[in-house]
mmCIF file with all atom_site columns, C-alpha atoms in Angstrom:
data_model
loop_
_atom_site.group_PDB
_atom_site.id
_atom_site.type_symbol
_atom_site.label_atom_id
_atom_site.label_alt_id
_atom_site.label_comp_id
_atom_site.label_asym_id
_atom_site.label_entity_id
_atom_site.label_seq_id
_atom_site.pdbx_PDB_ins_code
_atom_site.Cartn_x
_atom_site.Cartn_y
_atom_site.Cartn_z
_atom_site.occupancy
_atom_site.B_iso_or_equiv
_atom_site.pdbx_formal_charge
_atom_site.auth_seq_id
_atom_site.auth_comp_id
_atom_site.auth_asym_id
_atom_site.auth_atom_id
_atom_site.pdbx_PDB_model_num
ATOM 1   C CA . UNK A 1 1   ? 0.000   0.000  0.000   1.00 0.00 ? 1   UNK A CA 1
ATOM 2   C CA . UNK A 1 2   ? 1.327   3.431  -0.917  1.00 0.00 ? 2   UNK A CA 1
ATOM 3   C CA . UNK A 1 3   ? 2.049   5.776  1.950   1.00 0.00 ? 3   UNK A CA 1
ATOM 4   C CA . UNK A 1 4   ? 0.333   8.564  -0.001  1.00 0.00 ? 4   UNK A CA 1
ATOM 5   C CA . UNK A 1 5   ? -2.958  7.898  -1.778  1.00 0.00 ? 5   UNK A CA 1
ATOM 6   C CA . UNK A 1 6   ? -4.796  10.336 -4.011  1.00 0.00 ? 6   UNK A CA 1
ATOM 7   C CA . UNK A 1 7   ? -8.355  10.289 -5.285  1.00 0.00 ? 7   UNK A CA 1
ATOM 8   C CA . UNK A 1 8   ? -9.725  10.415 -7.813  1.00 0.00 ? 8   UNK A CA 1
ATOM 9   C CA . UNK A 1 9   ? -7.063  9.237  -10.264 1.00 0.00 ? 9   UNK A CA 1
ATOM 10  C CA . UNK A 1 10  ? -8.837  10.960 -13.144 1.00 0.00 ? 10  UNK A CA 1
ATOM 11  C CA . UNK A 1 11  ? -11.345 13.776 -13.108 1.00 0.00 ? 11  UNK A CA 1
ATOM 12  C CA . UNK A 1 12  ? -13.212 15.527 -15.895 1.00 0.00 ? 12  UNK A CA 1
ATOM 13  C CA . UNK A 1 13  ? -15.117 18.698 -15.081 1.00 0.00 ? 13  UNK A CA 1
ATOM 14  C CA . UNK A 1 14  ? -17.005 21.391 -16.925 1.00 0.00 ? 14  UNK A CA 1
ATOM 15  C CA . UNK A 1 15  ? -15.725 24.937 -16.884 1.00 0.00 ? 15  UNK A CA 1
ATOM 16  C CA . UNK A 1 16  ? -16.900 26.771 -13.786 1.00 0.00 ? 16  UNK A CA 1
ATOM 17  C CA . UNK A 1 17  ? -17.314 23.696 -11.608 1.00 0.00 ? 17  UNK A CA 1
ATOM 18  C CA . UNK A 1 18  ? -15.931 23.422 -8.075  1.00 0.00 ? 18  UNK A CA 1
ATOM 19  C CA . UNK A 1 19  ? -13.281 20.710 -7.953  1.00 0.00 ? 19  UNK A CA 1
ATOM 20  C CA . UNK A 1 20  ? -11.924 18.717 -5.023  1.00 0.00 ? 20  UNK A CA 1
ATOM 21  C CA . UNK A 1 21  ? -8.884  16.442 -5.096  1.00 0.00 ? 21  UNK A CA 1
ATOM 22  C CA . UNK A 1 22  ? -8.115  14.351 -2.041  1.00 0.00 ? 22  UNK A CA 1
ATOM 23  C CA . UNK A 1 23  ? -4.889  13.095 -0.490  1.00 0.00 ? 23  UNK A CA 1
ATOM 24  C CA . UNK A 1 24  ? -4.612  10.615 2.376   1.00 0.00 ? 24  UNK A CA 1
ATOM 25  C CA . UNK A 1 25  ? -1.388  9.499  3.988   1.00 0.00 ? 25  UNK A CA 1
ATOM 26  C CA . UNK A 1 26  ? -0.546  6.768  6.448   1.00 0.00 ? 26  UNK A CA 1
ATOM 27  C CA . UNK A 1 27  ? 2.632   8.110  8.043   1.00 0.00 ? 27  UNK A CA 1
ATOM 28  C CA . UNK A 1 28  ? 3.566   10.942 10.360  1.00 0.00 ? 28  UNK A CA 1
ATOM 29  C CA . UNK A 1 29  ? 4.474   14.045 8.435   1.00 0.00 ? 29  UNK A CA 1
ATOM 30  C CA . UNK A 1 30  ? 5.974   17.453 9.063   1.00 0.00 ? 30  UNK A CA 1
ATOM 31  C CA . UNK A 1 31  ? 4.688   19.031 5.842   1.00 0.00 ? 31  UNK A CA 1
ATOM 32  C CA . UNK A 1 32  ? 2.455   18.336 2.874   1.00 0.00 ? 32  UNK A CA 1
ATOM 33  C CA . UNK A 1 33  ? 2.893   19.754 -0.611  1.00 0.00 ? 33  UNK A CA 1
ATOM 34  C CA . UNK A 1 34  ? 0.505   20.166 -3.495  1.00 0.00 ? 34  UNK A CA 1
ATOM 35  C CA . UNK A 1 35  ? 2.215   20.285 -6.884  1.00 0.00 ? 35  UNK A CA 1
ATOM 36  C CA . UNK A 1 36  ? 0.946   20.893 -10.408 1.00 0.00 ? 36  UNK A CA 1
ATOM 37  C CA . UNK A 1 37  ? 2.437   19.109 -13.397 1.00 0.00 ? 37  UNK A CA 1
ATOM 38  C CA . UNK A 1 38  ? 1.734   20.648 -16.782 1.00 0.00 ? 38  UNK A CA 1
ATOM 39  C CA . UNK A 1 39  ? 1.261   18.544 -19.936 1.00 0.00 ? 39  UNK A CA 1
ATOM 40  C CA . UNK A 1 40  ? 4.839   19.266 -20.951 1.00 0.00 ? 40  UNK A CA 1
ATOM 41  C CA . UNK A 1 41  ? 6.080   17.688 -17.735 1.00 0.00 ? 41  UNK A CA 1
ATOM 42  C CA . UNK A 1 42  ? 7.206   20.709 -15.731 1.00 0.00 ? 42  UNK A CA 1
ATOM 43  C CA . UNK A 1 43  ? 6.220   20.724 -12.053 1.00 0.00 ? 43  UNK A CA 1
ATOM 44  C CA . UNK A 1 44  ? 5.448   23.764 -9.927  1.00 0.00 ? 44  UNK A CA 1
ATOM 45  C CA . UNK A 1 45  ? 4.743   23.967 -6.236  1.00 0.00 ? 45  UNK A CA 1
ATOM 46  C CA . UNK A 1 46  ? 1.255   25.233 -5.364  1.00 0.00 ? 46  UNK A CA 1
ATOM 47  C CA . UNK A 1 47  ? 1.125   24.941 -1.586  1.00 0.00 ? 47  UNK A CA 1
ATOM 48  C CA . UNK A 1 48  ? 3.099   23.799 1.420   1.00 0.00 ? 48  UNK A CA 1
ATOM 49  C CA . UNK A 1 49  ? 1.022   22.991 4.505   1.00 0.00 ? 49  UNK A CA 1
ATOM 50  C CA . UNK A 1 50  ? 1.657   21.801 8.012   1.00 0.00 ? 50  UNK A CA 1
ATOM 51  C CA . UNK A 1 51  ? -1.750  22.748 9.413   1.00 0.00 ? 51  UNK A CA 1
ATOM 52  C CA . UNK A 1 52  ? -4.988  24.525 8.612   1.00 0.00 ? 52  UNK A CA 1
ATOM 53  C CA . UNK A 1 53  ? -5.794  26.094 5.291   1.00 0.00 ? 53  UNK A CA 1
ATOM 54  C CA . UNK A 1 54  ? -4.134  28.169 2.589   1.00 0.00 ? 54  UNK A CA 1
ATOM 55  C CA . UNK A 1 55  ? -5.640  30.076 -0.322  1.00 0.00 ? 55  UNK A CA 1
ATOM 56  C CA . UNK A 1 56  ? -4.059  31.395 -3.479  1.00 0.00 ? 56  UNK A CA 1
ATOM 57  C CA . UNK A 1 57  ? -6.356  32.840 -6.086  1.00 0.00 ? 57  UNK A CA 1
ATOM 58  C CA . UNK A 1 58  ? -8.919  30.176 -7.008  1.00 0.00 ? 58  UNK A CA 1
ATOM 59  C CA . UNK A 1 59  ? -6.977  27.431 -5.237  1.00 0.00 ? 59  UNK A CA 1
ATOM 60  C CA . UNK A 1 60  ? -7.551  26.377 -1.646  1.00 0.00 ? 60  UNK A CA 1
ATOM 61  C CA . UNK A 1 61  ? -5.642  23.688 0.233   1.00 0.00 ? 61  UNK A CA 1
ATOM 62  C CA . UNK A 1 62  ? -6.648  22.246 3.591   1.00 0.00 ? 62  UNK A CA 1
ATOM 63  C CA . UNK A 1 63  ? -5.091  19.679 5.868   1.00 0.00 ? 63  UNK A CA 1
ATOM 64  C CA . UNK A 1 64  ? -6.428  17.706 8.822   1.00 0.00 ? 64  UNK A CA 1
ATOM 65  C CA . UNK A 1 65  ? -3.454  16.327 10.698  1.00 0.00 ? 65  UNK A CA 1
ATOM 66  C CA . UNK A 1 66  ? -5.527  14.093 12.995  1.00 0.00 ? 66  UNK A CA 1
ATOM 67  C CA . UNK A 1 67  ? -7.309  12.455 10.065  1.00 0.00 ? 67  UNK A CA 1
ATOM 68  C CA . UNK A 1 68  ? -4.143  12.404 7.915   1.00 0.00 ? 68  UNK A CA 1
ATOM 69  C CA . UNK A 1 69  ? -5.996  13.953 5.031   1.00 0.00 ? 69  UNK A CA 1
ATOM 70  C CA . UNK A 1 70  ? -5.610  16.946 2.761   1.00 0.00 ? 70  UNK A CA 1
ATOM 71  C CA . UNK A 1 71  ? -7.789  18.398 0.043   1.00 0.00 ? 71  UNK A CA 1
ATOM 72  C CA . UNK A 1 72  ? -7.067  20.695 -2.869  1.00 0.00 ? 72  UNK A CA 1
ATOM 73  C CA . UNK A 1 73  ? -10.030 22.726 -4.092  1.00 0.00 ? 73  UNK A CA 1
ATOM 74  C CA . UNK A 1 74  ? -10.315 24.673 -7.317  1.00 0.00 ? 74  UNK A CA 1
ATOM 75  C CA . UNK A 1 75  ? -13.132 27.192 -7.546  1.00 0.00 ? 75  UNK A CA 1
ATOM 76  C CA . UNK A 1 76  ? -14.575 28.385 -10.881 1.00 0.00 ? 76  UNK A CA 1
ATOM 77  C CA . UNK A 1 77  ? -12.476 25.866 -12.804 1.00 0.00 ? 77  UNK A CA 1
ATOM 78  C CA . UNK A 1 78  ? -11.090 26.773 -16.206 1.00 0.00 ? 78  UNK A CA 1
ATOM 79  C CA . UNK A 1 79  ? -9.574  24.713 -19.034 1.00 0.00 ? 79  UNK A CA 1
ATOM 80  C CA . UNK A 1 80  ? -6.151  26.138 -18.164 1.00 0.00 ? 80  UNK A CA 1
ATOM 81  C CA . UNK A 1 81  ? -6.427  24.270 -14.832 1.00 0.00 ? 81  UNK A CA 1
ATOM 82  C CA . UNK A 1 82  ? -6.098  21.007 -16.766 1.00 0.00 ? 82  UNK A CA 1
ATOM 83  C CA . UNK A 1 83  ? -2.998  19.304 -15.391 1.00 0.00 ? 83  UNK A CA 1
ATOM 84  C CA . UNK A 1 84  ? -1.858  16.545 -13.065 1.00 0.00 ? 84  UNK A CA 1
ATOM 85  C CA . UNK A 1 85  ? -2.068  17.484 -9.396  1.00 0.00 ? 85  UNK A CA 1
ATOM 86  C CA . UNK A 1 86  ? 0.369   15.708 -7.107  1.00 0.00 ? 86  UNK A CA 1
ATOM 87  C CA . UNK A 1 87  ? 0.355   15.403 -3.340  1.00 0.00 ? 87  UNK A CA 1
ATOM 88  C CA . UNK A 1 88  ? 3.706   14.895 -1.596  1.00 0.00 ? 88  UNK A CA 1
ATOM 89  C CA . UNK A 1 89  ? 4.611   14.591 2.076   1.00 0.00 ? 89  UNK A CA 1
ATOM 90  C CA . UNK A 1 90  ? 7.731   15.163 4.106   1.00 0.00 ? 90  UNK A CA 1
ATOM 91  C CA . UNK A 1 91  ? 7.785   12.163 6.414   1.00 0.00 ? 91  UNK A CA 1
ATOM 92  C CA . UNK A 1 92  ? 8.724   12.831 10.026  1.00 0.00 ? 92  UNK A CA 1
ATOM 93  C CA . UNK A 1 93  ? 12.215  11.486 10.610  1.00 0.00 ? 93  UNK A CA 1
ATOM 94  C CA . UNK A 1 94  ? 12.637  10.895 6.886   1.00 0.00 ? 94  UNK A CA 1
ATOM 95  C CA . UNK A 1 95  ? 15.239  13.561 6.438   1.00 0.00 ? 95  UNK A CA 1
ATOM 96  C CA . UNK A 1 96  ? 14.844  15.972 3.580   1.00 0.00 ? 96  UNK A CA 1
ATOM 97  C CA . UNK A 1 97  ? 13.015  13.587 1.258   1.00 0.00 ? 97  UNK A CA 1
ATOM 98  C CA . UNK A 1 98  ? 9.487   13.763 -0.108  1.00 0.00 ? 98  UNK A CA 1
ATOM 99  C CA . UNK A 1 99  ? 7.105   10.852 -0.721  1.00 0.00 ? 99  UNK A CA 1
ATOM 100 C CA . UNK A 1 100 ? 4.754   11.372 -3.644  1.00 0.00 ? 100 UNK A CA 1
ATOM 101 C CA . UNK A 1 101 ? 1.245   10.285 -4.510  1.00 0.00 ? 101 UNK A CA 1
ATOM 102 C CA . UNK A 1 102 ? 0.514   9.004  -8.005  1.00 0.00 ? 102 UNK A CA 1
ATOM 103 C CA . UNK A 1 103 ? -1.278  12.179 -9.050  1.00 0.00 ? 103 UNK A CA 1
ATOM 104 C CA . UNK A 1 104 ? -4.770  13.180 -10.169 1.00 0.00 ? 104 UNK A CA 1
ATOM 105 C CA . UNK A 1 105 ? -5.237  13.902 -13.866 1.00 0.00 ? 105 UNK A CA 1
ATOM 106 C CA . UNK A 1 106 ? -7.696  16.805 -14.182 1.00 0.00 ? 106 UNK A CA 1
ATOM 107 C CA . UNK A 1 107 ? -9.328  17.841 -17.440 1.00 0.00 ? 107 UNK A CA 1
ATOM 108 C CA . UNK A 1 108 ? -11.590 20.869 -17.506 1.00 0.00 ? 108 UNK A CA 1
ATOM 109 C CA . UNK A 1 109 ? -13.778 21.126 -20.580 1.00 0.00 ? 109 UNK A CA 1
ATOM 110 C CA . UNK A 1 110 ? -15.548 24.137 -22.071 1.00 0.00 ? 110 UNK A CA 1
ATOM 111 C CA . UNK B 2 1   ? 16.260  34.354 -13.864 1.00 0.00 ? 1   UNK B CA 1
ATOM 112 C CA . UNK B 2 2   ? 16.916  31.755 -11.182 1.00 0.00 ? 2   UNK B CA 1
ATOM 113 C CA . UNK B 2 3   ? 15.885  28.205 -11.902 1.00 0.00 ? 3   UNK B CA 1
ATOM 114 C CA . UNK B 2 4   ? 16.782  24.669 -12.822 1.00 0.00 ? 4   UNK B CA 1
ATOM 115 C CA . UNK B 2 5   ? 17.677  23.550 -16.297 1.00 0.00 ? 5   UNK B CA 1
ATOM 116 C CA . UNK B 2 6   ? 17.745  20.043 -17.645 1.00 0.00 ? 6   UNK B CA 1
ATOM 117 C CA . UNK B 2 7   ? 19.061  19.011 -20.988 1.00 0.00 ? 7   UNK B CA 1
ATOM 118 C CA . UNK B 2 8   ? 18.178  17.639 -23.358 1.00 0.00 ? 8   UNK B CA 1
ATOM 119 C CA . UNK B 2 9   ? 14.365  17.567 -23.204 1.00 0.00 ? 9   UNK B CA 1
ATOM 120 C CA . UNK B 2 10  ? 14.193  14.402 -25.313 1.00 0.00 ? 10  UNK B CA 1
ATOM 121 C CA . UNK B 2 11  ? 16.915  11.774 -25.507 1.00 0.00 ? 11  UNK B CA 1
ATOM 122 C CA . UNK B 2 12  ? 17.119  8.575  -27.484 1.00 0.00 ? 12  UNK B CA 1
ATOM 123 C CA . UNK B 2 13  ? 19.715  5.881  -26.898 1.00 0.00 ? 13  UNK B CA 1
ATOM 124 C CA . UNK B 2 14  ? 20.360  2.373  -28.010 1.00 0.00 ? 14  UNK B CA 1
ATOM 125 C CA . UNK B 2 15  ? 20.077  -0.430 -25.512 1.00 0.00 ? 15  UNK B CA 1
ATOM 126 C CA . UNK B 2 16  ? 23.368  -1.096 -23.741 1.00 0.00 ? 16  UNK B CA 1
ATOM 127 C CA . UNK B 2 17  ? 24.664  2.471  -23.951 1.00 0.00 ? 17  UNK B CA 1
ATOM 128 C CA . UNK B 2 18  ? 25.306  4.652  -20.932 1.00 0.00 ? 18  UNK B CA 1
ATOM 129 C CA . UNK B 2 19  ? 23.737  8.100  -21.069 1.00 0.00 ? 19  UNK B CA 1
ATOM 130 C CA . UNK B 2 20  ? 24.205  11.176 -18.877 1.00 0.00 ? 20  UNK B CA 1
ATOM 131 C CA . UNK B 2 21  ? 21.396  13.608 -18.090 1.00 0.00 ? 21  UNK B CA 1
ATOM 132 C CA . UNK B 2 22  ? 22.320  17.140 -17.184 1.00 0.00 ? 22  UNK B CA 1
ATOM 133 C CA . UNK B 2 23  ? 20.882  19.175 -14.290 1.00 0.00 ? 23  UNK B CA 1
ATOM 134 C CA . UNK B 2 24  ? 22.041  22.699 -13.429 1.00 0.00 ? 24  UNK B CA 1
ATOM 135 C CA . UNK B 2 25  ? 20.627  25.155 -10.895 1.00 0.00 ? 25  UNK B CA 1
ATOM 136 C CA . UNK B 2 26  ? 21.455  28.775 -10.092 1.00 0.00 ? 26  UNK B CA 1
ATOM 137 C CA . UNK B 2 27  ? 19.275  29.016 -6.987  1.00 0.00 ? 27  UNK B CA 1
ATOM 138 C CA . UNK B 2 28  ? 22.234  28.542 -4.647  1.00 0.00 ? 28  UNK B CA 1
ATOM 139 C CA . UNK B 2 29  ? 20.532  25.467 -3.208  1.00 0.00 ? 29  UNK B CA 1
ATOM 140 C CA . UNK B 2 30  ? 22.594  22.924 -1.316  1.00 0.00 ? 30  UNK B CA 1
ATOM 141 C CA . UNK B 2 31  ? 20.312  19.945 -1.923  1.00 0.00 ? 31  UNK B CA 1
ATOM 142 C CA . UNK B 2 32  ? 19.589  18.357 -5.285  1.00 0.00 ? 32  UNK B CA 1
ATOM 143 C CA . UNK B 2 33  ? 17.498  15.347 -6.253  1.00 0.00 ? 33  UNK B CA 1
ATOM 144 C CA . UNK B 2 34  ? 16.862  13.024 -9.170  1.00 0.00 ? 34  UNK B CA 1
ATOM 145 C CA . UNK B 2 35  ? 13.447  11.420 -9.663  1.00 0.00 ? 35  UNK B CA 1
ATOM 146 C CA . UNK B 2 36  ? 12.037  8.986  -12.140 1.00 0.00 ? 36  UNK B CA 1
ATOM 147 C CA . UNK B 2 37  ? 8.406   9.184  -13.246 1.00 0.00 ? 37  UNK B CA 1
ATOM 148 C CA . UNK B 2 38  ? 6.577   6.289  -14.907 1.00 0.00 ? 38  UNK B CA 1
ATOM 149 C CA . UNK B 2 39  ? 2.927   6.242  -16.007 1.00 0.00 ? 39  UNK B CA 1
ATOM 150 C CA . UNK B 2 40  ? 0.568   5.528  -13.128 1.00 0.00 ? 40  UNK B CA 1
ATOM 151 C CA . UNK B 2 41  ? 3.293   5.836  -10.504 1.00 0.00 ? 41  UNK B CA 1
ATOM 152 C CA . UNK B 2 42  ? 4.389   8.616  -8.224  1.00 0.00 ? 42  UNK B CA 1
ATOM 153 C CA . UNK B 2 43  ? 7.798   10.203 -8.538  1.00 0.00 ? 43  UNK B CA 1
ATOM 154 C CA . UNK B 2 44  ? 10.437  7.856  -7.197  1.00 0.00 ? 44  UNK B CA 1
ATOM 155 C CA . UNK B 2 45  ? 13.727  9.087  -5.771  1.00 0.00 ? 45  UNK B CA 1
ATOM 156 C CA . UNK B 2 46  ? 16.861  7.822  -7.507  1.00 0.00 ? 46  UNK B CA 1
ATOM 157 C CA . UNK B 2 47  ? 19.652  9.764  -5.786  1.00 0.00 ? 47  UNK B CA 1
ATOM 158 C CA . UNK B 2 48  ? 19.937  12.905 -3.730  1.00 0.00 ? 48  UNK B CA 1
ATOM 159 C CA . UNK B 2 49  ? 22.733  15.144 -2.570  1.00 0.00 ? 49  UNK B CA 1
ATOM 160 C CA . UNK B 2 50  ? 22.635  17.396 0.474   1.00 0.00 ? 50  UNK B CA 1
ATOM 161 C CA . UNK B 2 51  ? 25.990  19.024 -0.141  1.00 0.00 ? 51  UNK B CA 1
ATOM 162 C CA . UNK B 2 52  ? 28.840  19.133 -2.627  1.00 0.00 ? 52  UNK B CA 1
ATOM 163 C CA . UNK B 2 53  ? 30.900  15.933 -2.885  1.00 0.00 ? 53  UNK B CA 1
ATOM 164 C CA . UNK B 2 54  ? 28.268  13.921 -1.024  1.00 0.00 ? 54  UNK B CA 1
ATOM 165 C CA . UNK B 2 55  ? 25.242  11.983 -2.247  1.00 0.00 ? 55  UNK B CA 1
ATOM 166 C CA . UNK B 2 56  ? 22.966  9.176  -1.075  1.00 0.00 ? 56  UNK B CA 1
ATOM 167 C CA . UNK B 2 57  ? 20.993  6.456  -2.793  1.00 0.00 ? 57  UNK B CA 1
ATOM 168 C CA . UNK B 2 58  ? 17.260  6.893  -3.001  1.00 0.00 ? 58  UNK B CA 1
ATOM 169 C CA . UNK B 2 59  ? 14.649  4.190  -3.388  1.00 0.00 ? 59  UNK B CA 1
ATOM 170 C CA . UNK B 2 60  ? 15.606  3.029  -6.890  1.00 0.00 ? 60  UNK B CA 1
ATOM 171 C CA . UNK B 2 61  ? 19.350  3.705  -7.291  1.00 0.00 ? 61  UNK B CA 1
ATOM 172 C CA . UNK B 2 62  ? 20.289  0.439  -9.009  1.00 0.00 ? 62  UNK B CA 1
ATOM 173 C CA . UNK B 2 63  ? 21.594  1.041  -12.521 1.00 0.00 ? 63  UNK B CA 1
ATOM 174 C CA . UNK B 2 64  ? 22.183  4.759  -11.940 1.00 0.00 ? 64  UNK B CA 1
ATOM 175 C CA . UNK B 2 65  ? 25.157  6.851  -10.849 1.00 0.00 ? 65  UNK B CA 1
ATOM 176 C CA . UNK B 2 66  ? 25.626  10.502 -9.953  1.00 0.00 ? 66  UNK B CA 1
ATOM 177 C CA . UNK B 2 67  ? 28.322  13.005 -9.081  1.00 0.00 ? 67  UNK B CA 1
ATOM 178 C CA . UNK B 2 68  ? 28.232  16.313 -7.219  1.00 0.00 ? 68  UNK B CA 1
ATOM 179 C CA . UNK B 2 69  ? 31.499  18.080 -7.911  1.00 0.00 ? 69  UNK B CA 1
ATOM 180 C CA . UNK B 2 70  ? 29.918  21.539 -8.028  1.00 0.00 ? 70  UNK B CA 1
ATOM 181 C CA . UNK B 2 71  ? 27.048  23.035 -6.072  1.00 0.00 ? 71  UNK B CA 1
ATOM 182 C CA . UNK B 2 72  ? 25.260  24.011 -9.292  1.00 0.00 ? 72  UNK B CA 1
ATOM 183 C CA . UNK B 2 73  ? 25.454  20.669 -11.055 1.00 0.00 ? 73  UNK B CA 1
ATOM 184 C CA . UNK B 2 74  ? 24.129  17.167 -10.358 1.00 0.00 ? 74  UNK B CA 1
ATOM 185 C CA . UNK B 2 75  ? 24.423  14.967 -13.481 1.00 0.00 ? 75  UNK B CA 1
ATOM 186 C CA . UNK B 2 76  ? 22.755  11.551 -13.590 1.00 0.00 ? 76  UNK B CA 1
ATOM 187 C CA . UNK B 2 77  ? 24.189  8.661  -15.578 1.00 0.00 ? 77  UNK B CA 1
ATOM 188 C CA . UNK B 2 78  ? 21.826  5.909  -16.650 1.00 0.00 ? 78  UNK B CA 1
ATOM 189 C CA . UNK B 2 79  ? 23.999  2.864  -17.080 1.00 0.00 ? 79  UNK B CA 1
ATOM 190 C CA . UNK B 2 80  ? 23.468  -0.255 -19.151 1.00 0.00 ? 80  UNK B CA 1
ATOM 191 C CA . UNK B 2 81  ? 22.733  -2.066 -15.875 1.00 0.00 ? 81  UNK B CA 1
ATOM 192 C CA . UNK B 2 82  ? 19.387  -0.254 -15.566 1.00 0.00 ? 82  UNK B CA 1
ATOM 193 C CA . UNK B 2 83  ? 16.874  -2.852 -16.744 1.00 0.00 ? 83  UNK B CA 1
ATOM 194 C CA . UNK B 2 84  ? 14.109  -0.483 -17.834 1.00 0.00 ? 84  UNK B CA 1
ATOM 195 C CA . UNK B 2 85  ? 15.573  2.983  -18.406 1.00 0.00 ? 85  UNK B CA 1
ATOM 196 C CA . UNK B 2 86  ? 12.824  4.442  -20.591 1.00 0.00 ? 86  UNK B CA 1
ATOM 197 C CA . UNK B 2 87  ? 11.115  7.031  -18.393 1.00 0.00 ? 87  UNK B CA 1
ATOM 198 C CA . UNK B 2 88  ? 10.693  10.715 -17.618 1.00 0.00 ? 88  UNK B CA 1
ATOM 199 C CA . UNK B 2 89  ? 13.495  12.018 -15.394 1.00 0.00 ? 89  UNK B CA 1
ATOM 200 C CA . UNK B 2 90  ? 13.077  15.067 -13.175 1.00 0.00 ? 90  UNK B CA 1
ATOM 201 C CA . UNK B 2 91  ? 15.736  16.957 -11.285 1.00 0.00 ? 91  UNK B CA 1
ATOM 202 C CA . UNK B 2 92  ? 14.921  19.150 -8.298  1.00 0.00 ? 92  UNK B CA 1
ATOM 203 C CA . UNK B 2 93  ? 16.704  21.300 -5.758  1.00 0.00 ? 93  UNK B CA 1
ATOM 204 C CA . UNK B 2 94  ? 15.892  22.721 -2.355  1.00 0.00 ? 94  UNK B CA 1
ATOM 205 C CA . UNK B 2 95  ? 17.270  24.855 0.414   1.00 0.00 ? 95  UNK B CA 1
ATOM 206 C CA . UNK B 2 96  ? 18.644  22.334 2.893   1.00 0.00 ? 96  UNK B CA 1
ATOM 207 C CA . UNK B 2 97  ? 17.561  24.570 5.783   1.00 0.00 ? 97  UNK B CA 1
ATOM 208 C CA . UNK B 2 98  ? 13.919  24.676 4.719   1.00 0.00 ? 98  UNK B CA 1
ATOM 209 C CA . UNK B 2 99  ? 11.701  22.972 7.279   1.00 0.00 ? 99  UNK B CA 1
ATOM 210 C CA . UNK B 2 100 ? 9.116   22.262 4.592   1.00 0.00 ? 100 UNK B CA 1
ATOM 211 C CA . UNK B 2 101 ? 11.653  21.114 2.005   1.00 0.00 ? 101 UNK B CA 1
ATOM 212 C CA . UNK B 2 102 ? 10.031  23.020 -0.841  1.00 0.00 ? 102 UNK B CA 1
ATOM 213 C CA . UNK B 2 103 ? 11.586  21.574 -3.960  1.00 0.00 ? 103 UNK B CA 1
ATOM 214 C CA . UNK B 2 104 ? 11.999  23.382 -7.264  1.00 0.00 ? 104 UNK B CA 1
ATOM 215 C CA . UNK B 2 105 ? 11.794  21.174 -10.324 1.00 0.00 ? 105 UNK B CA 1
ATOM 216 C CA . UNK B 2 106 ? 13.434  21.287 -13.698 1.00 0.00 ? 106 UNK B CA 1
ATOM 217 C CA . UNK B 2 107 ? 11.480  20.742 -16.941 1.00 0.00 ? 107 UNK B CA 1
ATOM 218 C CA . UNK B 2 108 ? 12.486  17.082 -17.147 1.00 0.00 ? 108 UNK B CA 1
ATOM 219 C CA . UNK B 2 109 ? 14.196  14.838 -19.692 1.00 0.00 ? 109 UNK B CA 1
ATOM 220 C CA . UNK B 2 110 ? 12.267  12.111 -21.472 1.00 0.00 ? 110 UNK B CA 1
ATOM 221 C CA . UNK B 2 111 ? 14.635  9.211  -22.136 1.00 0.00 ? 111 UNK B CA 1
ATOM 222 C CA . UNK B 2 112 ? 13.729  6.538  -24.643 1.00 0.00 ? 112 UNK B CA 1
ATOM 223 C CA . UNK B 2 113 ? 15.941  3.505  -25.026 1.00 0.00 ? 113 UNK B CA 1
ATOM 224 C CA . UNK B 2 114 ? 15.460  1.749  -28.323 1.00 0.00 ? 114 UNK B CA 1
#
C-alpha cells in the first residue's frame, strides 16, 4: 500500500465547476505539498502545509493532521487548470526527502 | 532568472549504452534530487545530494550513478545495468535549511531507449 494515496485518479469537469482532489497518507508528516504538473512535464509547487488552510487565487488547500488527510479545491475551474495534481509529504524522521502520490489527472472542458 | 535547467528535453539511446542527463541550478541550493516518473506511478527518488561531494541512494538507485562536484550541477548517468531505463526524469533542488523542504523542479528529460 502506498504511503500517499490520491483520489480520484482521473477527473473531468465542466468549466466553472468546483473541484476537489483528495490526499490521504498513512505516516507521520511534518509538511504536505501540493504540486501541479503541466502537460509538458514541468512541475510547480502550489502549496506547502503543516496545518490549517491556505488560499491562493482560485486554489484552496486544507489539511487535517488528525485524520491524515488533505484536500485541494479549485473554484470556478477553467480549461487552463487542466494538469496533473500531485500530493507529496515530508515524512517525520525521513530527512529531507518527499514521498509522492501518483497524481490526479484533471481535465476541464468548455 | 533563477531556476533549474535540464538538458536535453528528449533523448534517445540504443540499448546497452550509458547516457548522462544534465541538471544545473542557479538558486544557490545545497540539496539536489533526481526522480524517475513512470505512467501511473508517483515520482520515485533515484539519488539525492545534500551538499557538494556527497550523495545518497534513493529508493531506486540500481543502474544509476551521480556526481556532485559543483554546487550548481548534479548529473545523472543511466547505465546499461538499468533494466528499464525508458522514463521521464526530473531533477529538483531545495534549500537544505527549509523545514518544509520546498523543492523546485526542472522541466524534465524524457529518455527513450530503443
